[in-house]
């Protein structure tokens, strides 16, 4: 089998959109588990069960606990699923227009070829942005198929973005990821990115983000020569 990292082609659209959807949605369960296992949420769950029990209704206790856990799962699901739906109708609907229409932008895919077939197993994009008198790049849509992880592909694609940034005279590469994506955070730290900011501003309603306990991490890597 041969792995090739190349620029996006229009024929990749369906495969890329499918990989994007699957890659983002897989964070729903980890987000839920991380939330309900937190000390605060364990306490809330126990308190709700105790309230129902003290009211003399075991079934009521179960309903309260199930309702609470259902709310947390709903928020985690909607946070990621609505993000996918939004982006599929925006930049991921017109990838050439969003990521290939300017010299400072690019979109790559990692394609595995074998047995006469090819399959897109990874992707990443970068958008050049102007800030004052400096240009920097923002990394987007880094997704690696679960079957290709822990094989160095993420590092290779991240380095592709860094090398592109150097060619385009960017001062730095910035990105945002969620606290749930621990493997991605570890990868970026390994590649020299530093955590510079945390916030909870997402496309979802503020209360929903609070319930999920998901934090958005901003990271950056200086690449000025």
CSV table of C-alpha atoms in Angstrom, one decimal:
chain,number,residue,atom,x,y,z
A,1,UNK,CA,0.0,0.0,0.0
A,2,UNK,CA,1.2,3.5,-0.9
A,3,UNK,CA,0.4,6.7,1.0
A,4,UNK,CA,0.3,9.9,-0.9
A,5,UNK,CA,-0.4,13.4,0.4
A,6,UNK,CA,-1.6,15.7,-2.3
A,7,UNK,CA,-3.8,18.7,-3.0
A,8,UNK,CA,-7.5,18.3,-2.9
A,9,UNK,CA,-9.2,17.4,-6.2
A,10,UNK,CA,-13.0,17.9,-6.9
A,11,UNK,CA,-13.4,14.1,-7.2
A,12,UNK,CA,-12.4,13.8,-3.5
A,13,UNK,CA,-15.5,15.8,-2.3
A,14,UNK,CA,-17.7,12.9,-1.1
A,15,UNK,CA,-14.9,11.1,0.6
A,16,UNK,CA,-13.6,14.2,2.3
A,17,UNK,CA,-17.1,15.2,3.5
A,18,UNK,CA,-17.7,11.7,4.9
A,19,UNK,CA,-14.4,11.6,6.7
A,20,UNK,CA,-15.0,15.1,8.1
A,21,UNK,CA,-18.5,14.0,9.4
A,22,UNK,CA,-17.3,10.8,11.0
A,23,UNK,CA,-14.1,12.4,12.4
A,24,UNK,CA,-16.0,15.1,14.3
A,25,UNK,CA,-18.9,13.0,15.4
A,26,UNK,CA,-16.7,10.5,17.1
A,27,UNK,CA,-15.9,13.1,19.8
A,28,UNK,CA,-19.5,13.0,21.0
A,29,UNK,CA,-19.1,10.0,23.3
A,30,UNK,CA,-15.8,11.0,24.8
A,31,UNK,CA,-17.2,14.5,25.5
A,32,UNK,CA,-20.2,12.9,27.3
A,33,UNK,CA,-18.0,10.5,29.3
A,34,UNK,CA,-15.6,13.3,30.3
A,35,UNK,CA,-18.5,15.4,31.5
A,36,UNK,CA,-20.3,12.8,33.6
A,37,UNK,CA,-17.1,11.5,35.2
A,38,UNK,CA,-16.2,15.0,36.4
A,39,UNK,CA,-16.3,15.4,40.2
A,40,UNK,CA,-19.1,18.1,39.8
A,41,UNK,CA,-21.3,15.9,37.6
A,42,UNK,CA,-20.8,12.8,39.8
A,43,UNK,CA,-22.1,14.9,42.7
A,44,UNK,CA,-25.1,16.2,40.7
A,45,UNK,CA,-26.0,12.7,39.6
A,46,UNK,CA,-25.8,11.4,43.2
A,47,UNK,CA,-27.8,14.3,44.6
A,48,UNK,CA,-30.6,13.8,42.1
A,49,UNK,CA,-30.7,10.1,42.9
A,50,UNK,CA,-30.8,10.9,46.6
A,51,UNK,CA,-33.6,13.5,46.1
A,52,UNK,CA,-35.7,10.9,44.4
A,53,UNK,CA,-35.0,8.3,47.0
A,54,UNK,CA,-35.9,10.6,49.9
A,55,UNK,CA,-39.1,11.4,48.1
A,56,UNK,CA,-39.9,7.7,48.5
A,57,UNK,CA,-39.9,6.9,44.9
A,58,UNK,CA,-37.1,4.8,43.4
A,59,UNK,CA,-38.5,5.1,39.9
A,60,UNK,CA,-38.5,8.9,40.4
A,61,UNK,CA,-34.9,8.8,41.3
A,62,UNK,CA,-34.1,6.8,38.2
A,63,UNK,CA,-36.1,9.3,36.1
A,64,UNK,CA,-34.2,12.2,37.6
A,65,UNK,CA,-30.8,10.6,37.0
A,66,UNK,CA,-31.8,9.5,33.5
A,67,UNK,CA,-33.1,12.9,32.6
A,68,UNK,CA,-30.0,14.6,33.8
A,69,UNK,CA,-27.7,12.2,31.9
A,70,UNK,CA,-29.9,12.5,28.9
A,71,UNK,CA,-29.5,16.3,28.9
A,72,UNK,CA,-25.7,16.0,29.1
A,73,UNK,CA,-25.6,13.6,26.2
A,74,UNK,CA,-28.0,15.7,24.1
A,75,UNK,CA,-25.8,18.8,24.6
A,76,UNK,CA,-22.6,16.8,23.7
A,77,UNK,CA,-24.3,15.3,20.7
A,78,UNK,CA,-25.7,18.6,19.5
A,79,UNK,CA,-22.4,20.5,20.0
A,80,UNK,CA,-20.5,18.3,17.6
A,81,UNK,CA,-23.4,17.2,15.3
A,82,UNK,CA,-24.6,20.7,14.6
A,83,UNK,CA,-21.0,21.8,13.9
A,84,UNK,CA,-20.8,19.1,11.3
A,85,UNK,CA,-24.1,20.1,9.7
A,86,UNK,CA,-23.1,23.8,9.7
A,87,UNK,CA,-19.8,23.2,8.0
A,88,UNK,CA,-21.1,20.7,5.5
A,89,UNK,CA,-23.3,23.5,4.2
A,90,UNK,CA,-20.6,26.1,4.3
A,91,UNK,CA,-16.8,25.6,3.6
A,92,UNK,CA,-17.1,21.9,3.1
A,93,UNK,CA,-19.7,22.4,0.5
A,94,UNK,CA,-17.3,24.4,-1.7
A,95,UNK,CA,-13.8,23.3,-0.8
A,96,UNK,CA,-12.1,24.8,-3.8
A,97,UNK,CA,-13.7,28.2,-3.2
A,98,UNK,CA,-13.0,28.1,0.5
A,99,UNK,CA,-9.5,26.7,0.5
A,100,UNK,CA,-7.9,26.8,-2.9
A,101,UNK,CA,-8.9,30.1,-4.4
A,102,UNK,CA,-5.9,32.1,-3.0
A,103,UNK,CA,-2.2,31.5,-3.0
A,104,UNK,CA,-2.0,31.6,0.8
A,105,UNK,CA,-4.7,28.9,1.2
A,106,UNK,CA,-4.5,25.2,0.6
A,107,UNK,CA,-6.3,21.9,1.3
A,108,UNK,CA,-4.5,18.5,1.3
A,109,UNK,CA,-5.7,14.9,1.4
A,110,UNK,CA,-3.9,11.8,2.4
A,111,UNK,CA,-4.7,9.0,0.0
A,112,UNK,CA,-3.9,5.3,0.5
A,113,UNK,CA,-3.5,3.3,-2.7
A,114,UNK,CA,-3.5,-0.5,-2.7
A,115,UNK,CA,-5.0,-3.4,-4.6
A,116,UNK,CA,-6.0,-1.1,-7.4
A,117,UNK,CA,-8.1,1.1,-5.1
A,118,UNK,CA,-7.5,4.4,-3.5
A,119,UNK,CA,-9.1,5.8,-0.3
A,120,UNK,CA,-8.9,9.2,1.4
A,121,UNK,CA,-7.7,8.6,4.9
A,122,UNK,CA,-6.8,12.1,6.1
A,123,UNK,CA,-7.1,15.8,5.4
A,124,UNK,CA,-6.0,19.2,6.5
A,125,UNK,CA,-6.4,22.8,5.4
A,126,UNK,CA,-4.7,26.1,6.0
A,127,UNK,CA,-6.0,29.6,5.4
A,128,UNK,CA,-3.7,32.6,5.2
A,129,UNK,CA,-4.8,35.7,7.2
A,130,UNK,CA,-3.4,39.2,7.5
A,131,UNK,CA,-2.9,40.7,11.0
A,132,UNK,CA,-1.4,44.2,10.9
A,133,UNK,CA,1.7,43.9,8.8
A,134,UNK,CA,2.1,40.2,9.3
A,135,UNK,CA,0.6,37.1,7.7
A,136,UNK,CA,-0.2,34.0,9.6
A,137,UNK,CA,-1.9,30.7,8.8
A,138,UNK,CA,-4.8,29.1,10.5
A,139,UNK,CA,-5.0,25.3,10.4
A,140,UNK,CA,-8.4,23.8,9.8
A,141,UNK,CA,-10.2,20.5,9.2
A,142,UNK,CA,-7.4,18.2,10.5
A,143,UNK,CA,-9.0,14.7,10.4
A,144,UNK,CA,-7.2,11.4,10.3
A,145,UNK,CA,-9.1,8.1,9.7
A,146,UNK,CA,-9.2,5.9,12.8
A,147,UNK,CA,-7.5,3.1,10.8
A,148,UNK,CA,-4.5,5.3,10.1
A,149,UNK,CA,-3.8,6.7,13.5
A,150,UNK,CA,-0.6,6.2,15.5
A,151,UNK,CA,1.3,5.8,12.2
A,152,UNK,CA,2.7,9.3,11.9
A,153,UNK,CA,0.2,10.6,9.4
A,154,UNK,CA,-1.0,13.4,11.7
A,155,UNK,CA,2.6,14.6,12.2
A,156,UNK,CA,3.2,14.5,8.4
A,157,UNK,CA,0.1,16.5,7.6
A,158,UNK,CA,0.8,19.0,10.4
A,159,UNK,CA,4.3,19.5,9.1
A,160,UNK,CA,2.9,20.0,5.6
A,161,UNK,CA,1.0,23.0,6.9
A,162,UNK,CA,4.1,24.3,8.7
A,163,UNK,CA,6.3,24.0,5.6
A,164,UNK,CA,3.6,25.7,3.5
A,165,UNK,CA,3.5,28.5,6.0
A,166,UNK,CA,7.3,29.0,5.7
A,167,UNK,CA,7.0,29.1,1.9
A,168,UNK,CA,4.3,31.8,2.2
A,169,UNK,CA,6.3,33.8,4.8
A,170,UNK,CA,3.7,33.3,7.6
A,171,UNK,CA,4.9,34.4,11.0
A,172,UNK,CA,3.0,31.6,12.8
A,173,UNK,CA,0.4,28.8,12.4
A,174,UNK,CA,-2.6,29.0,14.7
A,175,UNK,CA,-5.4,26.5,15.3
A,176,UNK,CA,-8.3,25.7,17.6
A,177,UNK,CA,-9.3,22.3,19.0
A,178,UNK,CA,-11.5,21.1,21.8
A,179,UNK,CA,-10.4,19.9,25.2
A,180,UNK,CA,-12.1,16.5,24.3
A,181,UNK,CA,-9.6,15.9,21.5
A,182,UNK,CA,-6.7,14.9,23.7
A,183,UNK,CA,-4.9,12.9,21.0
A,184,UNK,CA,-4.9,16.0,18.7
A,185,UNK,CA,-3.7,18.3,21.6
A,186,UNK,CA,-0.8,15.8,22.3
A,187,UNK,CA,0.1,15.8,18.6
A,188,UNK,CA,0.2,19.5,18.3
A,189,UNK,CA,2.3,19.9,21.4
A,190,UNK,CA,4.7,17.3,20.0
A,191,UNK,CA,4.9,19.4,16.8
A,192,UNK,CA,5.9,22.5,18.8
A,193,UNK,CA,2.5,24.2,19.2
A,194,UNK,CA,1.9,26.0,22.5
A,195,UNK,CA,-1.5,26.5,24.3
A,196,UNK,CA,-2.0,30.2,24.3
A,197,UNK,CA,-5.7,30.7,25.2
A,198,UNK,CA,-8.8,28.8,26.3
A,199,UNK,CA,-12.4,29.9,25.8
A,200,UNK,CA,-16.0,28.5,25.6
A,201,UNK,CA,-17.3,30.4,22.6
A,202,UNK,CA,-18.7,27.9,20.1
A,203,UNK,CA,-21.5,27.9,17.4
A,204,UNK,CA,-23.8,26.4,20.0
A,205,UNK,CA,-25.8,28.3,22.7
A,206,UNK,CA,-23.7,29.3,25.6
A,207,UNK,CA,-25.7,27.2,28.1
A,208,UNK,CA,-25.2,24.1,26.0
A,209,UNK,CA,-21.4,24.6,25.9
A,210,UNK,CA,-21.4,25.0,29.7
A,211,UNK,CA,-23.3,21.8,30.2
A,212,UNK,CA,-20.8,19.8,28.0
A,213,UNK,CA,-17.9,21.2,29.9
A,214,UNK,CA,-16.0,21.4,26.6
A,215,UNK,CA,-13.3,24.1,26.3
A,216,UNK,CA,-11.9,25.4,23.1
A,217,UNK,CA,-8.1,25.5,23.1
A,218,UNK,CA,-6.2,28.0,20.9
A,219,UNK,CA,-2.7,26.8,20.0
A,220,UNK,CA,0.1,28.4,17.9
A,221,UNK,CA,3.5,27.7,16.6
A,222,UNK,CA,5.9,30.5,15.5
A,223,UNK,CA,7.6,29.7,12.2
A,224,UNK,CA,9.3,33.0,11.3
A,225,UNK,CA,12.7,32.4,9.7
